Amino acid sequence: MRQLKIFCAVAEQGSFTAAANTVHTVQSNVTMRVKELEAELSQQLFIRQKSGVVLTSAGQTFLGYARRILQLTDESRSALQDTGTPTGLLRLGSMETTAAIRLPQVLTKYREKYPEVQLSLLTGTTAELIKAVESHRIDGAFVGGFHQNLALEQEEVFHEELVLVSSSDFDSLEVLIENMPQQTVLVFRTGCFYRSTLENWFYQVGLVPNQIMELGTLDGIISCVAAGMGVTLLPKAIAENYAMRHPIRHHALPSEFSKVATVFIRRSDTLATSALKVFIDLTQEQYRHAPTA
């Protein structure tokens, strides 16, 4: 198991030195363990370069199995130690918009009820979060929409209404559409569910925006929209919240583009710990009777 942990650390860090820091050992030990593993498997797992290491094709194949073995080991230990009282680490993921407007109340209630659980939250695009769940890096995540993926268990949590957001200079969608060739589309990086929805709407109505600019934060996108740089697509609840502090206006879109589900995903082949089960229950309870945003 120690060899597998070291192997995964090297693969993720791309360096023996960085991996040694991650697993709290010395570099010589990491090098020795990797050589032992390669000898046992009769396969070269890494290509050594001056700048670090990269996985060989055999190493890439083995990485998937190593992660699964480590996950099953952790899962078996959790199953034996799980007394029904939520404890331990709960690693969650979320789109940034969901983390900003939907999760604070849920996380606060969860923390108050189950202080023994150590929470962590990773934000990213829907595509990034799906990969993080698939690779066992997080236990579950809030993503946009349902996905054709048999490896995932998917449960709808709530609905969002998406709106086109512009500066306050545009008082109607019609005026905004007329000026769209001069507008920059401000979005999160590729893999964002809202971004792909906006691109589909542009294609449907035959619009070609001036250019697309990727930004890394919600605050950055809103600030640029408010300054008149361009437009974006966000949940109505987010737009209304920010409109109290920024000169922005939101515009309704047809229901086939505006009505979307936020879905909680987790791997279907892993054990749902008590900590995860009560989090899902608490989230469902929070939004079961809440009106659609």
mmCIF file of C-alpha atoms in Angstrom:
data_model
loop_
_atom_site.group_PDB
_atom_site.id
_atom_site.type_symbol
_atom_site.label_atom_id
_atom_site.label_comp_id
_atom_site.label_asym_id
_atom_site.label_seq_id
_atom_site.Cartn_x
_atom_site.Cartn_y
_atom_site.Cartn_z
ATOM 1 C CA MET A 1 0.000 0.000 0.000
ATOM 2 C CA ARG A 2 2.896 2.321 0.760
ATOM 3 C CA GLN A 3 4.312 1.703 -2.712
ATOM 4 C CA LEU A 4 0.969 2.514 -4.324
ATOM 5 C CA LYS A 5 0.589 5.750 -2.350
ATOM 6 C CA ILE A 6 4.081 6.835 -3.361
ATOM 7 C CA PHE A 7 3.448 5.877 -6.999
ATOM 8 C CA CYS A 8 0.226 7.909 -7.098
ATOM 9 C CA ALA A 9 1.929 10.876 -5.448
ATOM 10 C CA VAL A 10 4.701 10.874 -8.056
ATOM 11 C CA ALA A 11 2.142 10.585 -10.868
ATOM 12 C CA GLU A 12 0.100 13.492 -9.498
ATOM 13 C CA GLN A 13 3.044 15.746 -8.625
ATOM 14 C CA GLY A 14 5.211 14.945 -11.645
ATOM 15 C CA SER A 15 8.301 14.947 -9.459
ATOM 16 C CA PHE A 16 10.039 12.651 -6.986
ATOM 17 C CA THR A 17 10.912 15.627 -4.768
ATOM 18 C CA ALA A 18 7.343 16.974 -4.660
ATOM 19 C CA ALA A 19 5.989 13.469 -4.065
ATOM 20 C CA ALA A 20 8.378 13.018 -1.129
ATOM 21 C CA ASN A 21 6.967 16.161 0.477
ATOM 22 C CA THR A 22 3.423 14.939 -0.126
ATOM 23 C CA VAL A 23 3.929 11.548 1.554
ATOM 24 C CA HIS A 24 6.283 12.932 4.224
ATOM 25 C CA THR A 25 9.433 10.998 3.376
ATOM 26 C CA VAL A 26 12.792 11.596 1.699
ATOM 27 C CA GLN A 27 13.349 11.617 -2.051
ATOM 28 C CA SER A 28 15.694 8.621 -1.961
ATOM 29 C CA ASN A 29 12.929 6.524 -0.416
ATOM 30 C CA VAL A 30 10.481 7.576 -3.124
ATOM 31 C CA THR A 31 13.002 6.691 -5.846
ATOM 32 C CA MET A 32 13.710 3.306 -4.272
ATOM 33 C CA ARG A 33 10.013 2.437 -3.850
ATOM 34 C CA VAL A 34 9.218 3.309 -7.461
ATOM 35 C CA LYS A 35 12.144 1.198 -8.707
ATOM 36 C CA GLU A 36 10.942 -1.721 -6.566
ATOM 37 C CA LEU A 37 7.436 -1.378 -8.003
ATOM 38 C CA GLU A 38 8.737 -1.242 -11.571
ATOM 39 C CA ALA A 39 10.857 -4.340 -10.943
ATOM 40 C CA GLU A 40 7.919 -6.224 -9.455
ATOM 41 C CA LEU A 41 5.659 -5.322 -12.393
ATOM 42 C CA SER A 42 8.427 -5.730 -15.006
ATOM 43 C CA GLN A 43 7.287 -2.443 -16.497
ATOM 44 C CA GLN A 44 8.728 1.066 -16.682
ATOM 45 C CA LEU A 45 6.132 3.338 -15.085
ATOM 46 C CA PHE A 46 7.799 6.726 -15.530
ATOM 47 C CA ILE A 47 9.945 8.510 -18.100
ATOM 48 C CA ARG A 48 12.631 10.458 -16.253
ATOM 49 C CA GLN A 49 13.281 13.973 -17.551
ATOM 50 C CA LYS A 50 15.315 16.928 -16.304
ATOM 51 C CA SER A 51 12.138 18.807 -15.451
ATOM 52 C CA GLY A 52 10.508 15.857 -13.670
ATOM 53 C CA VAL A 53 8.764 12.632 -14.638
ATOM 54 C CA VAL A 54 5.820 11.671 -16.832
ATOM 55 C CA LEU A 55 3.873 8.437 -16.916
ATOM 56 C CA THR A 56 4.538 5.835 -19.572
ATOM 57 C CA SER A 57 1.523 4.180 -21.203
ATOM 58 C CA ALA A 58 1.956 1.292 -18.738
ATOM 59 C CA GLY A 59 2.134 3.780 -15.872
ATOM 60 C CA GLN A 60 -1.040 5.477 -17.051
ATOM 61 C CA THR A 61 -2.840 2.128 -17.084
ATOM 62 C CA PHE A 62 -1.514 1.160 -13.670
ATOM 63 C CA LEU A 63 -2.470 4.542 -12.154
ATOM 64 C CA GLY A 64 -6.175 3.793 -12.587
ATOM 65 C CA TYR A 65 -5.833 0.456 -10.797
ATOM 66 C CA ALA A 66 -3.659 1.922 -8.045
ATOM 67 C CA ARG A 67 -6.225 4.616 -7.298
ATOM 68 C CA ARG A 68 -9.013 2.040 -7.207
ATOM 69 C CA ILE A 69 -7.029 -0.204 -4.835
ATOM 70 C CA LEU A 70 -6.311 2.704 -2.481
ATOM 71 C CA GLN A 71 -9.927 3.835 -2.644
ATOM 72 C CA LEU A 72 -11.185 0.337 -1.816
ATOM 73 C CA THR A 73 -8.745 0.146 1.077
ATOM 74 C CA ASP A 74 -9.981 3.447 2.486
ATOM 75 C CA GLU A 75 -13.577 2.395 1.846
ATOM 76 C CA SER A 76 -13.157 -0.930 3.654
ATOM 77 C CA ARG A 77 -11.577 0.832 6.604
ATOM 78 C CA SER A 78 -14.428 3.350 6.669
ATOM 79 C CA ALA A 79 -17.006 0.564 6.489
ATOM 80 C CA LEU A 80 -15.494 -1.170 9.499
ATOM 81 C CA GLN A 81 -15.169 2.035 11.488
ATOM 82 C CA ASP A 82 -18.522 3.558 10.495
ATOM 83 C CA THR A 83 -20.725 3.486 13.577
ATOM 84 C CA GLY A 84 -23.512 5.497 11.976
ATOM 85 C CA THR A 85 -22.291 8.721 13.561
ATOM 86 C CA PRO A 86 -20.869 11.038 10.875
ATOM 87 C CA THR A 87 -17.125 11.547 11.373
ATOM 88 C CA GLY A 88 -13.979 11.781 9.297
ATOM 89 C CA LEU A 89 -13.287 13.635 6.059
ATOM 90 C CA LEU A 90 -16.000 14.627 3.582
ATOM 91 C CA ARG A 91 -14.594 15.935 0.294
ATOM 92 C CA LEU A 92 -17.146 17.861 -1.749
ATOM 93 C CA GLY A 93 -17.083 19.630 -5.091
ATOM 94 C CA SER A 94 -19.264 22.343 -6.575
ATOM 95 C CA MET A 95 -19.654 24.765 -9.434
ATOM 96 C CA GLU A 96 -18.593 28.189 -8.224
ATOM 97 C CA THR A 97 -22.078 29.645 -8.694
ATOM 98 C CA THR A 98 -23.642 26.911 -6.549
ATOM 99 C CA ALA A 99 -20.974 27.359 -3.893
ATOM 100 C CA ALA A 100 -21.659 31.095 -3.810
ATOM 101 C CA ILE A 101 -25.446 31.125 -3.494
ATOM 102 C CA ARG A 102 -26.698 27.652 -2.510
ATOM 103 C CA LEU A 103 -24.168 25.971 -0.264
ATOM 104 C CA PRO A 104 -23.393 28.432 2.567
ATOM 105 C CA GLN A 105 -26.628 27.650 4.431
ATOM 106 C CA VAL A 106 -26.297 23.896 3.931
ATOM 107 C CA LEU A 107 -22.648 23.796 4.971
ATOM 108 C CA THR A 108 -23.342 25.939 8.032
ATOM 109 C CA LYS A 109 -26.182 23.674 9.192
ATOM 110 C CA TYR A 110 -24.104 20.582 8.508
ATOM 111 C CA ARG A 111 -21.165 21.950 10.460
ATOM 112 C CA GLU A 112 -23.406 22.784 13.422
ATOM 113 C CA LYS A 113 -25.012 19.324 13.486
ATOM 114 C CA TYR A 114 -21.900 17.255 12.745
ATOM 115 C CA PRO A 115 -18.803 19.068 14.052
ATOM 116 C CA GLU A 116 -16.751 15.857 13.976
ATOM 117 C CA VAL A 117 -16.767 15.822 10.168
ATOM 118 C CA GLN A 118 -13.900 17.598 8.438
ATOM 119 C CA LEU A 119 -15.310 19.321 5.358
ATOM 120 C CA SER A 120 -13.401 20.337 2.244
ATOM 121 C CA LEU A 121 -14.829 22.008 -0.878
ATOM 122 C CA LEU A 122 -13.329 22.025 -4.380
ATOM 123 C CA THR A 123 -14.824 24.406 -6.956
ATOM 124 C CA GLY A 124 -14.516 23.891 -10.690
ATOM 125 C CA THR A 125 -16.383 23.381 -13.941
ATOM 126 C CA THR A 126 -18.849 20.545 -14.353
ATOM 127 C CA ALA A 127 -16.368 18.608 -16.509
ATOM 128 C CA GLU A 128 -13.589 19.038 -13.944
ATOM 129 C CA LEU A 129 -15.834 17.943 -11.090
ATOM 130 C CA ILE A 130 -16.985 14.813 -12.916
ATOM 131 C CA LYS A 131 -13.341 13.825 -13.453
ATOM 132 C CA ALA A 132 -12.577 14.507 -9.785
ATOM 133 C CA VAL A 133 -15.402 12.198 -8.691
ATOM 134 C CA GLU A 134 -14.417 9.515 -11.210
ATOM 135 C CA SER A 135 -10.806 9.553 -9.973
ATOM 136 C CA HIS A 136 -11.881 9.367 -6.294
ATOM 137 C CA ARG A 137 -10.365 12.781 -5.502
ATOM 138 C CA ILE A 138 -13.698 13.933 -4.046
ATOM 139 C CA ASP A 139 -16.678 12.049 -2.612
ATOM 140 C CA GLY A 140 -19.416 13.931 -4.436
ATOM 141 C CA ALA A 141 -20.144 17.144 -6.322
ATOM 142 C CA PHE A 142 -22.845 19.549 -7.466
ATOM 143 C CA VAL A 143 -22.807 19.788 -11.268
ATOM 144 C CA GLY A 144 -24.992 21.185 -14.020
ATOM 145 C CA GLY A 145 -27.482 18.763 -15.565
ATOM 146 C CA PHE A 146 -27.608 14.975 -15.897
ATOM 147 C CA HIS A 147 -24.864 13.127 -17.762
ATOM 148 C CA GLN A 148 -24.645 9.856 -19.675
ATOM 149 C CA ASN A 149 -22.172 8.215 -17.329
ATOM 150 C CA LEU A 150 -22.775 4.770 -15.846
ATOM 151 C CA ALA A 151 -20.002 5.284 -13.281
ATOM 152 C CA LEU A 152 -22.019 7.991 -11.546
ATOM 153 C CA GLU A 153 -25.034 7.971 -9.263
ATOM 154 C CA GLN A 154 -26.937 11.187 -9.997
ATOM 155 C CA GLU A 155 -29.627 12.872 -7.922
ATOM 156 C CA GLU A 156 -31.369 16.138 -8.744
ATOM 157 C CA VAL A 157 -31.144 18.627 -5.901
ATOM 158 C CA PHE A 158 -32.799 21.792 -7.218
ATOM 159 C CA HIS A 159 -33.586 23.767 -10.355
ATOM 160 C CA GLU A 160 -32.012 26.998 -11.513
ATOM 161 C CA GLU A 161 -33.328 29.573 -13.950
ATOM 162 C CA LEU A 162 -30.488 30.827 -16.113
ATOM 163 C CA VAL A 163 -30.547 34.422 -17.351
ATOM 164 C CA LEU A 164 -28.408 36.462 -19.697
ATOM 165 C CA VAL A 165 -26.607 39.132 -17.678
ATOM 166 C CA SER A 166 -25.487 42.458 -19.122
ATOM 167 C CA SER A 167 -24.568 45.916 -17.879
ATOM 168 C CA SER A 168 -27.473 48.176 -16.946
ATOM 169 C CA ASP A 169 -27.032 50.000 -20.281
ATOM 170 C CA PHE A 170 -29.240 47.409 -21.991
ATOM 171 C CA ASP A 171 -32.875 47.609 -20.885
ATOM 172 C CA SER A 172 -34.179 44.699 -22.982
ATOM 173 C CA LEU A 173 -33.026 41.448 -24.556
ATOM 174 C CA GLU A 174 -33.920 42.788 -28.004
ATOM 175 C CA VAL A 175 -31.575 45.767 -27.640
ATOM 176 C CA LEU A 176 -28.863 43.500 -26.278
ATOM 177 C CA ILE A 177 -29.187 41.102 -29.211
ATOM 178 C CA GLU A 178 -28.835 44.008 -31.656
ATOM 179 C CA ASN A 179 -25.549 44.938 -29.992
ATOM 180 C CA MET A 180 -24.276 41.391 -29.495
ATOM 181 C CA PRO A 181 -21.676 41.595 -32.331
ATOM 182 C CA GLN A 182 -19.879 44.231 -30.219
ATOM 183 C CA GLN A 183 -20.134 42.281 -26.963
ATOM 184 C CA THR A 184 -17.524 40.004 -25.411
ATOM 185 C CA VAL A 185 -18.839 36.786 -23.868
ATOM 186 C CA LEU A 186 -17.410 36.416 -20.341
ATOM 187 C CA VAL A 187 -17.356 32.809 -19.167
ATOM 188 C CA PHE A 188 -15.594 30.225 -17.062
ATOM 189 C CA ARG A 189 -13.119 27.888 -18.789
ATOM 190 C CA THR A 190 -14.164 25.106 -21.144
ATOM 191 C CA GLY A 191 -16.137 22.408 -19.346
ATOM 192 C CA CYS A 192 -18.541 24.856 -17.685
ATOM 193 C CA PHE A 193 -22.140 23.672 -18.083
ATOM 194 C CA TYR A 194 -23.511 27.236 -18.220
ATOM 195 C CA ARG A 195 -20.969 28.174 -20.875
ATOM 196 C CA SER A 196 -22.023 25.306 -23.149
ATOM 197 C CA THR A 197 -25.686 26.268 -22.618
ATOM 198 C CA LEU A 198 -24.944 29.860 -23.655
ATOM 199 C CA GLU A 199 -23.040 28.691 -26.737
ATOM 200 C CA ASN A 200 -26.030 26.518 -27.710
ATOM 201 C CA TRP A 201 -28.356 29.522 -27.386
ATOM 202 C CA PHE A 202 -26.061 31.642 -29.584
ATOM 203 C CA TYR A 203 -26.102 28.901 -32.214
ATOM 204 C CA GLN A 204 -29.903 28.567 -31.997
ATOM 205 C CA VAL A 205 -30.563 32.277 -32.594
ATOM 206 C CA GLY A 206 -27.739 32.711 -35.095
ATOM 207 C CA LEU A 207 -25.615 35.075 -33.024
ATOM 208 C CA VAL A 208 -21.866 35.452 -33.283
ATOM 209 C CA PRO A 209 -20.400 37.410 -30.346
ATOM 210 C CA ASN A 210 -17.352 39.631 -30.735
ATOM 211 C CA GLN A 211 -15.050 37.328 -28.755
ATOM 212 C CA ILE A 212 -14.981 34.940 -25.805
ATOM 213 C CA MET A 213 -12.943 35.751 -22.700
ATOM 214 C CA GLU A 214 -12.331 33.185 -19.962
ATOM 215 C CA LEU A 215 -12.155 34.349 -16.357
ATOM 216 C CA GLY A 216 -11.404 32.309 -13.275
ATOM 217 C CA THR A 217 -13.806 33.774 -10.716
ATOM 218 C CA LEU A 218 -17.455 34.731 -10.449
ATOM 219 C CA ASP A 219 -16.553 38.136 -9.000
ATOM 220 C CA GLY A 220 -14.286 38.799 -11.974
ATOM 221 C CA ILE A 221 -17.028 37.953 -14.474
ATOM 222 C CA ILE A 222 -19.619 40.132 -12.730
ATOM 223 C CA SER A 223 -17.228 43.082 -12.432
ATOM 224 C CA CYS A 224 -16.398 42.951 -16.141
ATOM 225 C CA VAL A 225 -20.088 42.701 -17.083
ATOM 226 C CA ALA A 226 -20.936 45.668 -14.837
ATOM 227 C CA ALA A 227 -18.159 47.702 -16.480
ATOM 228 C CA GLY A 228 -19.784 47.125 -19.873
ATOM 229 C CA MET A 229 -17.174 44.728 -21.236
ATOM 230 C CA GLY A 230 -19.665 42.041 -22.216
ATOM 231 C CA VAL A 231 -22.334 39.522 -21.205
ATOM 232 C CA THR A 232 -22.564 36.221 -19.378
ATOM 233 C CA LEU A 233 -25.054 33.488 -18.427
ATOM 234 C CA LEU A 234 -25.708 32.868 -14.741
ATOM 235 C CA PRO A 235 -28.429 31.588 -12.391
ATOM 236 C CA LYS A 236 -31.093 34.215 -11.762
ATOM 237 C CA ALA A 237 -30.475 34.002 -8.009
ATOM 238 C CA ILE A 238 -26.829 34.999 -8.568
ATOM 239 C CA ALA A 239 -27.776 37.878 -10.891
ATOM 240 C CA GLU A 240 -30.340 39.244 -8.434
ATOM 241 C CA ASN A 241 -27.880 39.042 -5.570
ATOM 242 C CA TYR A 242 -25.113 40.874 -7.409
ATOM 243 C CA ALA A 243 -27.537 43.444 -8.888
ATOM 244 C CA MET A 244 -27.871 44.945 -5.410
ATOM 245 C CA ARG A 245 -24.197 45.960 -5.548
ATOM 246 C CA HIS A 246 -23.373 46.212 -9.263
ATOM 247 C CA PRO A 247 -25.000 48.049 -12.224
ATOM 248 C CA ILE A 248 -26.132 44.910 -14.063
ATOM 249 C CA ARG A 249 -29.409 43.732 -15.564
ATOM 250 C CA HIS A 250 -30.617 40.208 -16.337
ATOM 251 C CA HIS A 251 -32.721 39.092 -19.297
ATOM 252 C CA ALA A 252 -34.972 36.014 -19.536
ATOM 253 C CA LEU A 253 -34.240 33.320 -22.119
ATOM 254 C CA PRO A 254 -36.525 30.625 -23.609
ATOM 255 C CA SER A 255 -37.264 27.808 -21.158
ATOM 256 C CA GLU A 256 -35.320 25.208 -23.149
ATOM 257 C CA PHE A 257 -32.163 27.157 -22.296
ATOM 258 C CA SER A 258 -33.072 28.738 -18.975
ATOM 259 C CA LYS A 259 -34.436 25.788 -16.973
ATOM 260 C CA VAL A 260 -31.643 23.538 -15.733
ATOM 261 C CA ALA A 261 -31.198 21.045 -12.920
ATOM 262 C CA THR A 262 -28.344 21.085 -10.444
ATOM 263 C CA VAL A 263 -27.414 17.471 -9.763
ATOM 264 C CA PHE A 264 -25.398 15.868 -6.969
ATOM 265 C CA ILE A 265 -23.124 13.138 -8.302
ATOM 266 C CA ARG A 266 -21.008 10.442 -6.672
ATOM 267 C CA ARG A 267 -19.448 7.218 -7.852
ATOM 268 C CA SER A 268 -22.007 4.421 -8.048
ATOM 269 C CA ASP A 269 -19.470 1.743 -7.078
ATOM 270 C CA THR A 270 -18.296 3.256 -3.791
ATOM 271 C CA LEU A 271 -19.699 3.144 -0.293
ATOM 272 C CA ALA A 272 -21.677 6.187 0.817
ATOM 273 C CA THR A 273 -20.368 6.938 4.302
ATOM 274 C CA SER A 274 -22.609 8.201 7.095
ATOM 275 C CA ALA A 275 -21.060 11.630 6.626
ATOM 276 C CA LEU A 276 -22.032 11.679 2.947
ATOM 277 C CA LYS A 277 -25.505 10.208 3.488
ATOM 278 C CA VAL A 278 -26.530 12.824 6.040
ATOM 279 C CA PHE A 279 -25.111 15.596 3.850
ATOM 280 C CA ILE A 280 -27.264 14.468 0.915
ATOM 281 C CA ASP A 281 -30.319 14.195 3.200
ATOM 282 C CA LEU A 282 -29.690 17.657 4.656
ATOM 283 C CA THR A 283 -29.309 19.185 1.198
ATOM 284 C CA GLN A 284 -32.506 17.555 -0.062
ATOM 285 C CA GLU A 285 -34.364 18.728 3.029
ATOM 286 C CA GLN A 286 -33.063 22.279 2.570
ATOM 287 C CA TYR A 287 -34.364 22.549 -1.004
ATOM 288 C CA ARG A 288 -37.284 20.122 -1.072
ATOM 289 C CA HIS A 289 -39.890 22.820 -0.555
ATOM 290 C CA ALA A 290 -37.848 25.790 -1.731
ATOM 291 C CA PRO A 291 -39.229 27.734 -4.723
ATOM 292 C CA THR A 292 -37.362 27.516 -8.017
ATOM 293 C CA ALA A 293 -34.872 30.372 -8.319
#
